[in-house]
PDB file of C-alpha atoms in Angstrom:
ATOM      1  CA  MET A   1     141.630  67.352  76.869  1.00 44.00           C
ATOM      2  CA  LYS A   2     137.933  66.560  76.866  1.00 50.00           C
ATOM      3  CA  ASP A   3     135.915  68.013  79.749  1.00 56.00           C
ATOM      4  CA  THR A   4     134.905  65.419  82.310  1.00 57.00           C
ATOM      5  CA  GLN A   5     131.428  65.823  83.765  1.00 52.00           C
ATOM      6  CA  LEU A   6     131.333  65.113  87.488  1.00 54.00           C
ATOM      7  CA  ASN A   7     128.533  62.585  87.815  1.00 49.00           C
ATOM      8  CA  HIS A   8     127.800  60.082  90.567  1.00 46.00           C
ATOM      9  CA  SER A   9     125.522  58.021  88.334  1.00 48.00           C
ATOM     10  CA  GLU A  10     122.964  58.521  85.603  1.00 52.00           C
ATOM     11  CA  LYS A  11     120.130  57.805  88.022  1.00 57.00           C
ATOM     12  CA  HIS A  12     121.527  59.987  90.838  1.00 55.00           C
ATOM     13  CA  PRO A  13     123.667  62.809  89.419  1.00 75.00           C
ATOM     14  CA  SER A  14     126.136  64.413  91.804  1.00 85.00           C
ATOM     15  CA  PHE A  15     125.672  67.909  93.195  1.00 85.00           C
ATOM     16  CA  ALA A  16     128.526  69.078  90.951  1.00 84.00           C
ATOM     17  CA  ALA A  17     126.882  67.531  87.870  1.00 88.00           C
ATOM     18  CA  ILE A  18     123.566  69.226  88.678  1.00 90.00           C
ATOM     19  CA  ASN A  19     125.490  72.525  88.738  1.00 92.00           C
ATOM     20  CA  GLN A  20     127.116  71.671  85.368  1.00 94.00           C
ATOM     21  CA  ILE A  21     130.630  71.617  86.829  1.00 95.00           C
ATOM     22  CA  CYS A  22     133.253  69.919  84.639  1.00 95.00           C
ATOM     23  CA  ILE A  23     136.878  68.988  85.223  1.00 94.00           C
ATOM     24  CA  LYS A  24     138.937  70.745  82.574  1.00 95.00           C
ATOM     25  CA  GLU A  25     142.333  69.510  83.759  1.00 94.00           C
ATOM     26  CA  SER A  26     143.866  67.877  86.831  1.00 92.00           C
ATOM     27  CA  GLY A  27     147.227  66.677  88.086  1.00 92.00           C
ATOM     28  CA  ASP A  28     149.067  65.597  91.225  1.00 90.00           C
ATOM     29  CA  ASP A  29     148.611  68.919  93.034  1.00 93.00           C
ATOM     30  CA  PHE A  30     146.038  70.929  91.078  1.00 96.00           C
ATOM     31  CA  ALA A  31     142.654  70.876  89.359  1.00 96.00           C
ATOM     32  CA  ILE A  32     140.917  73.244  86.944  1.00 97.00           C
ATOM     33  CA  LEU A  33     137.127  73.092  86.820  1.00 97.00           C
ATOM     34  CA  THR A  34     134.545  75.104  84.880  1.00 97.00           C
ATOM     35  CA  MET A  35     130.916  76.038  85.413  1.00 97.00           C
ATOM     36  CA  PRO A  36     128.628  77.984  83.060  1.00 98.00           C
ATOM     37  CA  ILE A  37     126.447  80.648  84.677  1.00 98.00           C
ATOM     38  CA  THR A  38     122.869  79.807  83.721  1.00 97.00           C
ATOM     39  CA  HIS A  39     119.554  81.147  84.998  1.00 96.00           C
ATOM     40  CA  ASN A  40     119.656  78.383  87.626  1.00 95.00           C
ATOM     41  CA  HIS A  41     122.828  79.916  89.119  1.00 96.00           C
ATOM     42  CA  LEU A  42     121.440  83.446  89.590  1.00 96.00           C
ATOM     43  CA  ASN A  43     120.317  85.185  92.767  1.00 96.00           C
ATOM     44  CA  ASN A  44     117.482  87.741  93.031  1.00 97.00           C
ATOM     45  CA  SER A  45     119.848  90.513  91.879  1.00 96.00           C
ATOM     46  CA  GLY A  46     120.457  88.745  88.546  1.00 96.00           C
ATOM     47  CA  ILE A  47     124.092  87.816  89.242  1.00 97.00           C
ATOM     48  CA  ALA A  48     125.638  84.471  90.111  1.00 97.00           C
ATOM     49  CA  HIS A  49     124.562  83.341  93.573  1.00 97.00           C
ATOM     50  CA  GLY A  50     127.481  83.264  96.002  1.00 97.00           C
ATOM     51  CA  GLY A  51     126.686  79.638  96.748  1.00 96.00           C
ATOM     52  CA  SER A  52     127.318  78.801  93.098  1.00 97.00           C
ATOM     53  CA  LEU A  53     130.820  80.282  93.218  1.00 98.00           C
ATOM     54  CA  PHE A  54     131.500  78.562  96.542  1.00 98.00           C
ATOM     55  CA  THR A  55     130.261  75.232  95.130  1.00 97.00           C
ATOM     56  CA  LEU A  56     132.626  75.554  92.169  1.00 97.00           C
ATOM     57  CA  ALA A  57     135.563  76.431  94.448  1.00 98.00           C
ATOM     58  CA  ASP A  58     134.857  73.612  96.916  1.00 97.00           C
ATOM     59  CA  SER A  59     134.504  71.127  94.051  1.00 95.00           C
ATOM     60  CA  ALA A  60     137.799  72.271  92.504  1.00 96.00           C
ATOM     61  CA  ALA A  61     139.646  72.078  95.815  1.00 96.00           C
ATOM     62  CA  GLY A  62     138.268  68.586  96.454  1.00 95.00           C
ATOM     63  CA  ALA A  63     139.224  67.461  92.945  1.00 94.00           C
ATOM     64  CA  ALA A  64     142.807  68.670  93.537  1.00 95.00           C
ATOM     65  CA  VAL A  65     143.082  66.610  96.747  1.00 94.00           C
ATOM     66  CA  ARG A  66     141.429  63.389  95.527  1.00 88.00           C
ATOM     67  CA  LEU A  67     143.961  60.987  94.082  1.00 72.00           C
ATOM     68  CA  GLY A  68     142.717  57.576  93.015  1.00 68.00           C
ATOM     69  CA  ASP A  69     140.194  56.328  95.547  1.00 75.00           C
ATOM     70  CA  GLN A  70     141.120  58.906  98.229  1.00 82.00           C
ATOM     71  CA  LYS A  71     137.951  60.237  99.877  1.00 91.00           C
ATOM     72  CA  VAL A  72     137.861  63.709 101.375  1.00 94.00           C
ATOM     73  CA  VAL A  73     135.439  66.054 103.127  1.00 95.00           C
ATOM     74  CA  THR A  74     135.746  69.779 103.696  1.00 97.00           C
ATOM     75  CA  LEU A  75     136.678  70.630 107.285  1.00 97.00           C
ATOM     76  CA  ASN A  76     136.980  74.402 106.977  1.00 98.00           C
ATOM     77  CA  SER A  77     137.084  77.185 104.429  1.00 98.00           C
ATOM     78  CA  SER A  78     137.637  80.887 104.061  1.00 98.00           C
ATOM     79  CA  PHE A  79     136.147  82.507 100.970  1.00 98.00           C
ATOM     80  CA  ASN A  80     136.243  86.034  99.545  1.00 98.00           C
ATOM     81  CA  PHE A  81     133.846  87.317  96.879  1.00 98.00           C
ATOM     82  CA  LEU A  82     135.535  90.001  94.747  1.00 98.00           C
ATOM     83  CA  SER A  83     133.322  90.525  91.670  1.00 98.00           C
ATOM     84  CA  PRO A  84     130.008  89.090  90.430  1.00 97.00           C
ATOM     85  CA  GLY A  85     129.575  86.253  87.970  1.00 97.00           C
ATOM     86  CA  ILE A  86     127.420  87.204  84.987  1.00 97.00           C
ATOM     87  CA  LEU A  87     124.736  85.183  83.178  1.00 97.00           C
ATOM     88  CA  GLY A  88     126.133  83.439  80.084  1.00 97.00           C
ATOM     89  CA  ASP A  89     129.754  83.485  81.236  1.00 97.00           C
ATOM     90  CA  THR A  90     131.766  80.370  82.062  1.00 98.00           C
ATOM     91  CA  LEU A  91     133.661  80.495  85.331  1.00 98.00           C
ATOM     92  CA  ILE A  92     137.019  78.790  85.823  1.00 98.00           C
ATOM     93  CA  ALA A  93     138.270  77.556  89.197  1.00 98.00           C
ATOM     94  CA  VAL A  94     141.985  76.877  89.600  1.00 98.00           C
ATOM     95  CA  ALA A  95     142.806  74.882  92.735  1.00 98.00           C
ATOM     96  CA  ARG A  96     146.351  74.260  93.993  1.00 98.00           C
ATOM     97  CA  ILE A  97     147.363  72.128  96.961  1.00 97.00           C
ATOM     98  CA  ILE A  98     149.550  74.145  99.305  1.00 97.00           C
ATOM     99  CA  ARG A  99     150.007  71.399 101.934  1.00 96.00           C
ATOM    100  CA  SER A 100     148.991  67.760 102.000  1.00 94.00           C
ATOM    101  CA  GLY A 101     149.629  65.568 105.019  1.00 93.00           C
ATOM    102  CA  ARG A 102     148.554  62.117 106.110  1.00 92.00           C
ATOM    103  CA  THR A 103     145.023  63.128 107.205  1.00 94.00           C
ATOM    104  CA  THR A 104     144.513  66.742 106.057  1.00 95.00           C
ATOM    105  CA  ALA A 105     145.195  68.927 103.046  1.00 96.00           C
ATOM    106  CA  VAL A 106     145.014  72.686 102.466  1.00 97.00           C
ATOM    107  CA  VAL A 107     144.103  74.045  99.028  1.00 98.00           C
ATOM    108  CA  ASP A 108     144.017  77.565  97.576  1.00 98.00           C
ATOM    109  CA  VAL A 109     141.393  78.303  94.915  1.00 98.00           C
ATOM    110  CA  GLU A 110     140.957  81.234  92.550  1.00 98.00           C
ATOM    111  CA  ILE A 111     137.838  81.736  90.418  1.00 98.00           C
ATOM    112  CA  ILE A 112     138.112  83.793  87.250  1.00 98.00           C
ATOM    113  CA  ASP A 113     135.681  84.587  84.454  1.00 98.00           C
ATOM    114  CA  SER A 114     136.280  84.010  80.731  1.00 96.00           C
ATOM    115  CA  ASN A 115     138.071  87.385  80.547  1.00 97.00           C
ATOM    116  CA  GLU A 116     140.421  86.273  83.375  1.00 97.00           C
ATOM    117  CA  LYS A 117     138.878  88.724  85.846  1.00 98.00           C
ATOM    118  CA  LYS A 118     139.293  87.433  89.406  1.00 98.00           C
ATOM    119  CA  LEU A 119     135.853  86.867  90.964  1.00 98.00           C
ATOM    120  CA  ALA A 120     136.698  85.018  94.183  1.00 98.00           C
ATOM    121  CA  THR A 121     139.473  83.412  96.198  1.00 98.00           C
ATOM    122  CA  GLY A 122     139.401  80.828  98.943  1.00 98.00           C
ATOM    123  CA  THR A 123     141.349  78.445 101.097  1.00 98.00           C
ATOM    124  CA  PHE A 124     139.900  75.025 101.917  1.00 98.00           C
ATOM    125  CA  THR A 125     141.005  72.452 104.482  1.00 98.00           C
ATOM    126  CA  PHE A 126     140.091  68.815 103.856  1.00 97.00           C
ATOM    127  CA  PHE A 127     140.068  65.687 105.981  1.00 97.00           C
ATOM    128  CA  LYS A 128     141.303  62.591 104.138  1.00 94.00           C
ATOM    129  CA  PHE A 129     139.879  59.207 105.103  1.00 87.00           C
ATOM    130  CA  ASN A 130     140.162  55.632 103.852  1.00 74.00           C
ATOM    131  CA  ASN A 131     137.370  53.680 102.211  1.00 53.00           C
TER     132      ASN A 131
END
C-alpha cells in the first residue's frame, strides 16, 4: 500500500503534513501512521520533542476514528513517554479503537521505532460531530 500524505491542500498543508506524517494503513477500527524524525522534530537535548510523538499519536488515533466524512476532535488524552525518538529513525504509531459510541470514541495508541522498541503509549477520547 502506498503511503498517503495527510494534506489539507497544496496551498495550506495540514499540521500532520507539515510534520511529515503519513498513513501507512487503515481499516474500520485501526490506523497505522509513520513520521520520520528530522532536525525539525528535535528538542534542545537532540532527541525527538515530546510534542512530535504526541502529534503522531493524536493523528493516528484521529485517523482510526474518522470513517468517511466523520469529523472528530480530541476531548481528552493520557500519554506516557517511555523512550526517546532518535534523529533519522522513522516512528510508527498503531492506533486501535477500543470503544466507539454515537458521539464519542476511545482509542489506544502505541508508538514504536523502526526496531519495534516501544517509545510511547496513550489513550485518546474523541468527540464525533456531523458536518
